[in-house]
Tab-separated table of C-alpha atoms (C1' of nucleotides) in Angstrom:
chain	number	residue	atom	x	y	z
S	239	UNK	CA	52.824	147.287	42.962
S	240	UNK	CA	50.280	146.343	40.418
S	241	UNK	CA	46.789	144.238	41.086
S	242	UNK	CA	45.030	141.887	38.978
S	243	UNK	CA	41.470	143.974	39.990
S	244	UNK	CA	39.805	146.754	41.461
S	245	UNK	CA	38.624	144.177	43.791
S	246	UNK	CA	42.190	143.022	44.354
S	247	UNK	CA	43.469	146.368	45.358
S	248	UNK	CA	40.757	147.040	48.007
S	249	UNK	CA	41.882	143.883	49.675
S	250	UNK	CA	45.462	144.358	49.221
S	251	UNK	CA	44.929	147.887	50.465
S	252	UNK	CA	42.871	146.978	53.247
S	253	UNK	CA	45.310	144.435	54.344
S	254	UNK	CA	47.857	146.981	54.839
S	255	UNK	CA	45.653	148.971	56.853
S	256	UNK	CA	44.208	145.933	59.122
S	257	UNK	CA	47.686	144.897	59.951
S	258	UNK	CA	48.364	148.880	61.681
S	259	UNK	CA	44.892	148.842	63.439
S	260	UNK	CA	43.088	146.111	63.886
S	261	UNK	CA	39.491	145.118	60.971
S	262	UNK	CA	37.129	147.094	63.647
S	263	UNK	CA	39.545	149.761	63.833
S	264	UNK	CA	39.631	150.685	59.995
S	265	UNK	CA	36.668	152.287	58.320
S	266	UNK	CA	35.257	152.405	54.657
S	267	UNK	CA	36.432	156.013	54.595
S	268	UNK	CA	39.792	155.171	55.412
S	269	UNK	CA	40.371	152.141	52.749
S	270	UNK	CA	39.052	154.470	50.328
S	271	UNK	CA	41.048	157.445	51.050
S	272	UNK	CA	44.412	155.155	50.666
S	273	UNK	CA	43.286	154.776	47.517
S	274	UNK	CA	42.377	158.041	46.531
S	275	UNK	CA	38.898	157.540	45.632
S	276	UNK	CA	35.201	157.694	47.982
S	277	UNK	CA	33.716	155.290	50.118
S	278	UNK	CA	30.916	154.544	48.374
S	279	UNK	CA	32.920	153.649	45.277
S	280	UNK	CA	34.537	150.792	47.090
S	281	UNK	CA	30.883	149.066	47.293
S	282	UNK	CA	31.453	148.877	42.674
S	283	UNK	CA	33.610	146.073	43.535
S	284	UNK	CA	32.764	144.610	46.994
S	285	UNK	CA	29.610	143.911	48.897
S	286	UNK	CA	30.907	144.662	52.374
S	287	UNK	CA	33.815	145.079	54.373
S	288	UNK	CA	33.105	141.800	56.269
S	289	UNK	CA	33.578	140.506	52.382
S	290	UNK	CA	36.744	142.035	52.060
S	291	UNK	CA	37.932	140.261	55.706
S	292	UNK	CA	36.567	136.921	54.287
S	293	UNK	CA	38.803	137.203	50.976
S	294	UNK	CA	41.914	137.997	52.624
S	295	UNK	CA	41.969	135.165	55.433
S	296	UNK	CA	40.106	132.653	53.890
S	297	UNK	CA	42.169	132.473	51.084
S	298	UNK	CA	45.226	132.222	53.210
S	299	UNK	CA	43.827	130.017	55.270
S	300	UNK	CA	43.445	127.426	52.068
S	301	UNK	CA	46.904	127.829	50.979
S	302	UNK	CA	47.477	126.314	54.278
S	303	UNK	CA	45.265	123.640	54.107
S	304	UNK	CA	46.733	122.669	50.791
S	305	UNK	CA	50.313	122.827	51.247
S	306	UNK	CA	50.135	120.910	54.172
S	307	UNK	CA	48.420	117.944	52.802
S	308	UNK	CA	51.710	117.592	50.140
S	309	UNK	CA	53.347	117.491	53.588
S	310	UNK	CA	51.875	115.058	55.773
S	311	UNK	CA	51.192	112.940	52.146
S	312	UNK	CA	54.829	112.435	51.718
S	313	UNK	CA	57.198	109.959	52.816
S	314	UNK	CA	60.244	111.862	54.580
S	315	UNK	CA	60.975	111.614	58.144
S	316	UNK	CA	59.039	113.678	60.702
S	317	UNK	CA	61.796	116.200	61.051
S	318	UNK	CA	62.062	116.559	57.082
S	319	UNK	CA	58.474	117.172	57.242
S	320	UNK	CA	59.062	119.940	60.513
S	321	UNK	CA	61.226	121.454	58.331
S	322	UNK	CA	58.836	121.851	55.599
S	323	UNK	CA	56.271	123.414	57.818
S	324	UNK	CA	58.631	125.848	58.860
S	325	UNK	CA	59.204	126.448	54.907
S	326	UNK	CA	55.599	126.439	54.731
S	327	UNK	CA	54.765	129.561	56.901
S	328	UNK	CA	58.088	131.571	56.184
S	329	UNK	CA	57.036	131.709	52.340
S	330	UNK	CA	53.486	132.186	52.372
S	331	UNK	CA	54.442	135.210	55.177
S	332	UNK	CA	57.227	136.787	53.133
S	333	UNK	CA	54.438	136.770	50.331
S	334	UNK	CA	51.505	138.104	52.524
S	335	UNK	CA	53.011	139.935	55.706
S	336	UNK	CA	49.979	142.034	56.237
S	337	UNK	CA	47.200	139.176	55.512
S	338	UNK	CA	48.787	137.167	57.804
S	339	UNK	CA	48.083	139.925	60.525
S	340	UNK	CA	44.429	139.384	59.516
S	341	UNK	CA	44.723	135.676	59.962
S	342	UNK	CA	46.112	135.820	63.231
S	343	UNK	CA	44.127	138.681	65.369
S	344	UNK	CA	40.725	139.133	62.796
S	345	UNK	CA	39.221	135.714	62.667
S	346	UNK	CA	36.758	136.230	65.135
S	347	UNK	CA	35.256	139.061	63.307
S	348	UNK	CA	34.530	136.526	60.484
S	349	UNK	CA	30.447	135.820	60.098
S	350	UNK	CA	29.120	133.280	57.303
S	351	UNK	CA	32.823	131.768	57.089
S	352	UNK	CA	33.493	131.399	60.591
S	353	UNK	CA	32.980	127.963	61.190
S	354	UNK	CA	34.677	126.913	57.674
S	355	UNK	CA	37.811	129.036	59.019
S	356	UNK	CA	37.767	127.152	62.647
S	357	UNK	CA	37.473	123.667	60.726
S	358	UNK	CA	40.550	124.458	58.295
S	359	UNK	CA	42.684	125.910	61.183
S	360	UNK	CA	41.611	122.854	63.538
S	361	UNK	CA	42.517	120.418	61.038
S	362	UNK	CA	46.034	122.255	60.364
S	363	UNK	CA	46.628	122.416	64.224
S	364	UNK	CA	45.711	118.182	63.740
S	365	UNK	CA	48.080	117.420	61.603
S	366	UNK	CA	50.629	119.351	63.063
S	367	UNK	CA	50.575	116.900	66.092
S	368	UNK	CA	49.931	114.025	64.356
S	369	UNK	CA	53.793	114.493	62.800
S	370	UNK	CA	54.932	115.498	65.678
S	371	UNK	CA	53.339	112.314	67.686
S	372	UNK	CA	54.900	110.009	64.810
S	373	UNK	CA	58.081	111.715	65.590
S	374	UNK	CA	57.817	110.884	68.709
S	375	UNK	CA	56.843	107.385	68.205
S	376	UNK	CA	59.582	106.711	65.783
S	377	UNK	CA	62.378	108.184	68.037
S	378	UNK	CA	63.126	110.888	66.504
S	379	UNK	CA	62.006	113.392	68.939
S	380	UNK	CA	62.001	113.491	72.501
S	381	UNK	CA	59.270	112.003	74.703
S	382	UNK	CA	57.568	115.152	75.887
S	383	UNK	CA	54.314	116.393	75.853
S	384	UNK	CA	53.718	116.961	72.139
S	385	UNK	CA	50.661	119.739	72.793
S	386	UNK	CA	53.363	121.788	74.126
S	387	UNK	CA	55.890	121.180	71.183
S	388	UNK	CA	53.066	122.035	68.646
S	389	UNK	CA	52.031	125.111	71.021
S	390	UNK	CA	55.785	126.185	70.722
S	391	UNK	CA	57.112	125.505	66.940
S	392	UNK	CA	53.410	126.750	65.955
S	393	UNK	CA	53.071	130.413	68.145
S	394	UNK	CA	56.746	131.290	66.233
S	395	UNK	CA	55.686	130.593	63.103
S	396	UNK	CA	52.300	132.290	63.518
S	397	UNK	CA	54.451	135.276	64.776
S	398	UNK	CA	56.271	135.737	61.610
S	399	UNK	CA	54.190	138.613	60.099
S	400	UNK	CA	55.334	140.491	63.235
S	401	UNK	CA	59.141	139.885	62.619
S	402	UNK	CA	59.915	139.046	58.730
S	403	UNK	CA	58.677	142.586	57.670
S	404	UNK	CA	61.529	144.094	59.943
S	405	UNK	CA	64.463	141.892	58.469
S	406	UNK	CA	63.602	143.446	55.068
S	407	UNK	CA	67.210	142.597	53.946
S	408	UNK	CA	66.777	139.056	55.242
S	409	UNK	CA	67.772	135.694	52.797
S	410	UNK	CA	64.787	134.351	52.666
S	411	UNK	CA	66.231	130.429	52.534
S	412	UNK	CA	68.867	131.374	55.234
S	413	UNK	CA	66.486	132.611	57.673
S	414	UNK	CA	64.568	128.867	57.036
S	415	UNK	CA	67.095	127.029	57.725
S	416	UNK	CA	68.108	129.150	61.055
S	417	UNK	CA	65.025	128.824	62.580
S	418	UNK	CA	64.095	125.030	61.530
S	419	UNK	CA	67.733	124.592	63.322
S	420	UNK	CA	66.397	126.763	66.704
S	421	UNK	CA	63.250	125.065	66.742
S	422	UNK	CA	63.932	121.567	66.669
S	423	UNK	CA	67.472	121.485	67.964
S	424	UNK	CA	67.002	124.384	70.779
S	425	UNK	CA	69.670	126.633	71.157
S	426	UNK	CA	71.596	124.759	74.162
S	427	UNK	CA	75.305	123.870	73.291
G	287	UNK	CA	35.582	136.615	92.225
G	288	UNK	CA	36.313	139.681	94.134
G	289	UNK	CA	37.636	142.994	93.245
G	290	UNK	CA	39.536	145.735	95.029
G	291	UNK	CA	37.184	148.532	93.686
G	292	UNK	CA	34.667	149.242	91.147
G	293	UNK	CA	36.983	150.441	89.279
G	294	UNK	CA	38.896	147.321	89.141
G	295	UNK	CA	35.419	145.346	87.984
G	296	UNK	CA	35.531	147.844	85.104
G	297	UNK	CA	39.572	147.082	84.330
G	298	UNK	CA	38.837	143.541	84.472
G	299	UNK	CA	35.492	142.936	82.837
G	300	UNK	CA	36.774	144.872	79.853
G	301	UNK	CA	39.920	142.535	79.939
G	302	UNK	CA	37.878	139.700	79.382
G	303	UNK	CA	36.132	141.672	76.263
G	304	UNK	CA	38.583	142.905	75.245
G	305	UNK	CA	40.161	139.249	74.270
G	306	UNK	CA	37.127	137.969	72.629
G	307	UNK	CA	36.804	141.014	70.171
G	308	UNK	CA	39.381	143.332	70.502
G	309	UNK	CA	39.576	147.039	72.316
G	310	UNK	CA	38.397	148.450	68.829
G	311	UNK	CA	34.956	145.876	68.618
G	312	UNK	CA	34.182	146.238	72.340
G	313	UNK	CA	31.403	149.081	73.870
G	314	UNK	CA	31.054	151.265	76.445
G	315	UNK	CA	27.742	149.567	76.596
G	316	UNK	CA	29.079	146.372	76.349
G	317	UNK	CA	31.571	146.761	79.383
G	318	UNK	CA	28.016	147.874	81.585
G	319	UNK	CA	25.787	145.728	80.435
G	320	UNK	CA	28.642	142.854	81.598
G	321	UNK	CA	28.678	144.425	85.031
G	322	UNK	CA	25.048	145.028	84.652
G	323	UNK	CA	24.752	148.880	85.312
G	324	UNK	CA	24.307	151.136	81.832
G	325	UNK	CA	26.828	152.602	79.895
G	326	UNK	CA	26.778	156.301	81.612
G	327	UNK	CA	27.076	154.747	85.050
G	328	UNK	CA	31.081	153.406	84.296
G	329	UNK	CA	32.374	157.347	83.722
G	330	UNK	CA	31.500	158.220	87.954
G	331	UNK	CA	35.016	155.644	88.260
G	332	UNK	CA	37.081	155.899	84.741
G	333	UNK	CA	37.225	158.987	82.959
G	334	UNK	CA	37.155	157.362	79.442
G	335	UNK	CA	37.700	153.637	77.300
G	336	UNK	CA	41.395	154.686	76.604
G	337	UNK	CA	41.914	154.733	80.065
G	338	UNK	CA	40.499	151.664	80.795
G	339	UNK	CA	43.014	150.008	77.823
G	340	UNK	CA	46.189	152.362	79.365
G	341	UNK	CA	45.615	150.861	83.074
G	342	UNK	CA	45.167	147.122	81.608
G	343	UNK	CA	48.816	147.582	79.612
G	344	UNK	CA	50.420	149.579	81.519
G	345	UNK	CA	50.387	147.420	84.722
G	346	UNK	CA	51.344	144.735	82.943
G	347	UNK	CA	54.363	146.028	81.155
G	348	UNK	CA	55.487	147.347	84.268
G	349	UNK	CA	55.257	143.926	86.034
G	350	UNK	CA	57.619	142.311	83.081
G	351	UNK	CA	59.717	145.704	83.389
G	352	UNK	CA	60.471	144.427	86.720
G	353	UNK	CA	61.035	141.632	87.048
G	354	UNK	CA	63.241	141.430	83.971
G	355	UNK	CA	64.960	143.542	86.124
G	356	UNK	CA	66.205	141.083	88.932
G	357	UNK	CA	66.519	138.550	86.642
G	358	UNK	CA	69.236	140.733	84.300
G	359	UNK	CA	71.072	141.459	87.752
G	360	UNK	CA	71.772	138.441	89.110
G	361	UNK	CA	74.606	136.490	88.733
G	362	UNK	CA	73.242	133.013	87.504
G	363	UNK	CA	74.238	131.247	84.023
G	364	UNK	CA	72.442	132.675	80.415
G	365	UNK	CA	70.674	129.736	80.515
G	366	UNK	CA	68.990	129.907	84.118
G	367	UNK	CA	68.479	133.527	83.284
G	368	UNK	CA	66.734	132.272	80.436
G	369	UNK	CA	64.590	129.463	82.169
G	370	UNK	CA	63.433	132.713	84.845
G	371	UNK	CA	62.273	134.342	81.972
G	372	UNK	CA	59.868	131.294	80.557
G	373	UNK	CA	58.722	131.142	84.458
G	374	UNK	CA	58.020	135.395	84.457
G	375	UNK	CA	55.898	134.752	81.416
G	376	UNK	CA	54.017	131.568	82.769
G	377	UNK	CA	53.391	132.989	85.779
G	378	UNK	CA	52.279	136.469	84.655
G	379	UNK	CA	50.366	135.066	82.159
G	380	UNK	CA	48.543	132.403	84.154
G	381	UNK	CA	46.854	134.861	86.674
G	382	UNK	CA	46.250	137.746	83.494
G	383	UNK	CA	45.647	135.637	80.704
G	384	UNK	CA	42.870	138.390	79.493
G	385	UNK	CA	45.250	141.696	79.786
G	386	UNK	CA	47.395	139.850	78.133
G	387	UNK	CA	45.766	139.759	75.094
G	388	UNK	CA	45.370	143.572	75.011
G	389	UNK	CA	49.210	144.147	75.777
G	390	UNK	CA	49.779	141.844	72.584
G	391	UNK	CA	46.978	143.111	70.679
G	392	UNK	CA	45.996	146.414	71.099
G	393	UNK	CA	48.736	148.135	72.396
G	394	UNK	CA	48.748	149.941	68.721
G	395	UNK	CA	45.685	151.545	70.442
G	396	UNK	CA	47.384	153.500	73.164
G	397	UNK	CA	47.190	157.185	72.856
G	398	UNK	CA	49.118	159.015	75.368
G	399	UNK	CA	51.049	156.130	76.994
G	400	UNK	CA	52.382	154.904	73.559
G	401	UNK	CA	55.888	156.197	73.541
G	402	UNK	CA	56.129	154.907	77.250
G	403	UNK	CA	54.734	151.282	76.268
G	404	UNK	CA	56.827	151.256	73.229
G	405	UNK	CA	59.887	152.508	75.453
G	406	UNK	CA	59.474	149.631	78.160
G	407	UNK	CA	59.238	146.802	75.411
G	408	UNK	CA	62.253	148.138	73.636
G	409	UNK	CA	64.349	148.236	76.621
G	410	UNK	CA	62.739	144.133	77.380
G	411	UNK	CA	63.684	143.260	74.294
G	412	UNK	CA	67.500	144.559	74.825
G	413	UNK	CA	67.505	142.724	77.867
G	414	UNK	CA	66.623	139.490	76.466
G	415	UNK	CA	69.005	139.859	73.328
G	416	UNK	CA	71.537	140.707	76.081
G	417	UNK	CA	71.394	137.735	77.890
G	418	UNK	CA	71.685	135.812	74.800
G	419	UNK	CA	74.345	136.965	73.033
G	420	UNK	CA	76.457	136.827	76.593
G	421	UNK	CA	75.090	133.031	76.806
G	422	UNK	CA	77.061	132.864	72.934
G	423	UNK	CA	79.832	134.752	74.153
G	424	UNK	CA	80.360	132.431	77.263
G	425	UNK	CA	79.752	129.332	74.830
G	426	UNK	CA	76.555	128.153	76.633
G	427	UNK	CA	74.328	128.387	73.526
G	428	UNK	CA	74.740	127.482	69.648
G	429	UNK	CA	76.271	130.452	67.978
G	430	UNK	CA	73.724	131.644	65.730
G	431	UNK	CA	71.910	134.699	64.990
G	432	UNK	CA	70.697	136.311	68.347
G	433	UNK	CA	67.752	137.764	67.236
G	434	UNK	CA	66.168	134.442	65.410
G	435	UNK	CA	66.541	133.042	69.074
G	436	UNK	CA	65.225	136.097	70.348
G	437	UNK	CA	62.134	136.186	67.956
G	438	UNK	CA	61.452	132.600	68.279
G	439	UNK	CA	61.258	132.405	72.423
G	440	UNK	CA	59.772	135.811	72.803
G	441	UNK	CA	57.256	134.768	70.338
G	442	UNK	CA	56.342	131.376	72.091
G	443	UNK	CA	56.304	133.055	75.417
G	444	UNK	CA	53.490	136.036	74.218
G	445	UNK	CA	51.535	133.408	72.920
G	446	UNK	CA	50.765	131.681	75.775
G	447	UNK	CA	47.821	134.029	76.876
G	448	UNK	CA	45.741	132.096	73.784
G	449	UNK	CA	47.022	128.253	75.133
G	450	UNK	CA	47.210	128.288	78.298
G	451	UNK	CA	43.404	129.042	79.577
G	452	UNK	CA	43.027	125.676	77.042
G	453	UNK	CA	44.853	123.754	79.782
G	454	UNK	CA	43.123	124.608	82.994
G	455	UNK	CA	44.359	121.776	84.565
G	456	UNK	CA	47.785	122.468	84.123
G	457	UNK	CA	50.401	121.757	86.591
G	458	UNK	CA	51.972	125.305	86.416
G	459	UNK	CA	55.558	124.304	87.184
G	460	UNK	CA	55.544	120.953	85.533
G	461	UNK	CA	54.491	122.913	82.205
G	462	UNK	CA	57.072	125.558	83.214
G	463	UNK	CA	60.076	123.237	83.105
G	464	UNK	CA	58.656	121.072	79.879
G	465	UNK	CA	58.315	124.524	77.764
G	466	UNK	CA	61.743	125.557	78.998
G	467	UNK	CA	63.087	122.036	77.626
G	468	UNK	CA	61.515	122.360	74.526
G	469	UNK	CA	62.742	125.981	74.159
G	470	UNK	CA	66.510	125.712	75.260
G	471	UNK	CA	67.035	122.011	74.004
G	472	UNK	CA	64.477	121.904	70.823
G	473	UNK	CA	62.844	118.406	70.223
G	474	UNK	CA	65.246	116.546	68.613
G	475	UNK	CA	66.140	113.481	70.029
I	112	DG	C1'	26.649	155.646	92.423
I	113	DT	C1'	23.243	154.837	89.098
I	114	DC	C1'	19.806	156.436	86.315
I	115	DT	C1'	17.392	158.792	81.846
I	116	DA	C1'	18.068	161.641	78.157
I	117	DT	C1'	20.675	163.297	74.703
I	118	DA	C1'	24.519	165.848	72.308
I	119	DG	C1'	27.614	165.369	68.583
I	120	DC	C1'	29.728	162.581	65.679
I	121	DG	C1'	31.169	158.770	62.552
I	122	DC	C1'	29.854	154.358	60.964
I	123	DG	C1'	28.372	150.922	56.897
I	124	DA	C1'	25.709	151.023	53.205
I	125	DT	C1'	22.365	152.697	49.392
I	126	DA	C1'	20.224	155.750	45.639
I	127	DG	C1'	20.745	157.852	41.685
I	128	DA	C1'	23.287	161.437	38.621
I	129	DC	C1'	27.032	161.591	35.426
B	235	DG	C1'	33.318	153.310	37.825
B	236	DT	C1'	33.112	157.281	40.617
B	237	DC	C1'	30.652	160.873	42.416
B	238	DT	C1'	27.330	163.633	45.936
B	239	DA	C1'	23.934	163.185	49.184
B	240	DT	C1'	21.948	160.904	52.705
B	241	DC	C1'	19.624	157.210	55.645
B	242	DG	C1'	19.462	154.936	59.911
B	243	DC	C1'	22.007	153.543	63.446
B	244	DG	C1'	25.429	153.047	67.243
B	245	DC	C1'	29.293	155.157	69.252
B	246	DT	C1'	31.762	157.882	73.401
B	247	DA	C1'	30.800	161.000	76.557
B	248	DT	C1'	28.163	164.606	79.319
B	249	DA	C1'	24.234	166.875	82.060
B	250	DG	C1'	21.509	166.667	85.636
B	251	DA	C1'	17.766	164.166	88.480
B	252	DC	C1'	17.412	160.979	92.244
DNA sequence: GTCTATAGCGCGATAGAC
DNA sequence: GTCTATCGCGCTATAGAC
C-alpha cells in the first residue's frame, strides 16, 4: 500500500485500528507503534487525534453528500435511482472498509465538526425518503410506511463494512446487483 | 423505573452510557455520578467495568440463543420461521434497546467471555442461513445467494436498537408485520 | 453500603535536542 | 521528521473509616 502523505498514512493507519477497537479504545502509542515510529512524532503531521477522526469521516461523509445529489438530480425512475444508492455505498465501502467503521460507530466522538456531520447525514437520510416517497407516489413501490423502507434498505447498506471485507473474493458488480435484487424485490418466490 | 438490585441499577445505567459513547468513552465515575453515589461505592456490588459489559452481552445473547432455538425446532414454513425471527428481534430489542447497542458495538471488548459470545453468534448465524437455504431448497424463496439474504435481514434486524427508540409511539406488532413485508417481499410494486 | 484518600498506571500533548 | 523526556491529568481499582 502506498500513501500520498505522512498525514495520509496516520489516518489510513488509524482507520485500520478504529475499525478493531473502537476511536476511544486506540491510543497515540498504539497508531504510532503500527507504524513503527513514537507517539510524539505523529503530532509532525497532525494536531490531534480528534483531527485524525475528523479527516477520516468527514471526508466520507462528503463523498456521500456528493454522489447522491448526481442521484436524486437525474431523471431515471425511483427504482433506477434505488439501485444507484445501493451502487453508491457498495463502492465507496469496497474502497474504505475500515473508514466506514468510523462513520458508523465514531461520530459521536466528533467535536468542532459535529453538527456539520449531523446536517450532511440528515440531509442524506432526506433524500433517501424523498425517492422512496416519489416511488411510492408514482406506483412503483408499494404503499407502506416509507420510514420503515428507508430504515431497512439504509441499516444494510450502512452494514457493509461489517460484511464486504469477509467476501474478499467477491465480484464487486455481482454482489450490486444481488442485493439491489433482495432489497427491493424481497426474497419471497 | 425499578430495579431488581443495585446491581441491576449499575447493569442498566451503564447500558444507557454505554450507547451514547461507547464501553471504551464511558467512566467508572461516570456510571456513579449517574446513580449519584461516587465511583468507589459501585465495586461493594460488581467486581470490575468488564463485568458490568460481560453481564449486559451475555444475557442478551443468551435470550436470542434461545429463542432461536424454538423457532429452528418447530415445524412451520421458512418463511414463518423467518417472520418469528423479525418478531424475536423487535421484541428483544424494544424492551433493551440500550444493551443492545453494546452487544452490536462493543462486544470486541469482551475479555474472558469472548470465545463464548463469538461461539453463540456463530451458531445464530448457522441457524438463520439454515432456515434459508431450506426455504430455497423447498422453493419458498428466490434462489439466490444465501448469505446476501442472510447479511441483508440480519443487518436490518441489529439495527433496530438505533430506530426504534425514534418511534416511541410505535404500534409494536403493526411495525412487526410492515418490516417483515418489506423484508420477505422487498418494495417493489 | 457509601464515603475519602490514594495507589499505580496510561493517556494526549508539548519542549527541545539532533 | 523523529527522538527522549516529561507535564498534568484522568483512569480503574483498592484500603479502610464510618
Amino acid at each position: 500500500m502506498k500513501y500520498d502523505s505522512r498525514k495520509d498514512e496516520i489516518i489510513q493507519t488509524s482507520a485500520i485500528l478504529f475499525k478493531k477497537k473502537g476511536f476511544s479504545a486506540v491510543t497515540m502509542r498504539d497508531i504510532a507503534k503500527e507504524m513503527g515510529i513514537k507517539a510524539a512524532s505523529l503530532y509532525n503531521h497532525i494536531n490531534s487525534k480528534q483531527e485524525i477522526l475528523s479527516e477520516i469521516i468527514i471526508s466520507l461523509a462528503e463523498q456521500f453528500t456528493e454522489q447522491m445529489k448526481s442521484i436524486k438530480m437525474s431523471d431515471e425512475s425511483s427504482i433506477d435511482k434505488l439501485k444507484q444508492i445501493v451502487a453508491l455505498h457498495v463502492n465507496i465501502t469496497s474502497k474504505n472498509q475500515f473508514g466506514m467503521a468510523s462513520l458508523n460507530n465514531d461520530w459521536m466522538h466528533l467535536e468542532a465538526q459535529l453538527p456539520y456531520y449531523l446536517k450532511l447525514r440528515k440531509n442524506y437520510e432526506n433524500d433517501f425518503r424523498n425517492i422512496i416517497e416519489k416511488g411510492i407516489k408514482d406506483n412503483e413501490l408499494i404503499t407502506q410506511n416509507p420510514d420503515v423502507m428507508v430504515f431497512s434498505m439504509l441499516s444494510t447498506l450502512r452494514s457493509l463494512y461489517i460484511w464486504l471485507p469477509k467476501k474478499e473474493d467477491l465480484d464487486i458488480e455481482k454482489f450490486t446487483t444481488e442485493l439491489s435484487l433482495v432489497l427491493i424485490n424481497g426474497i419471497n418466490k
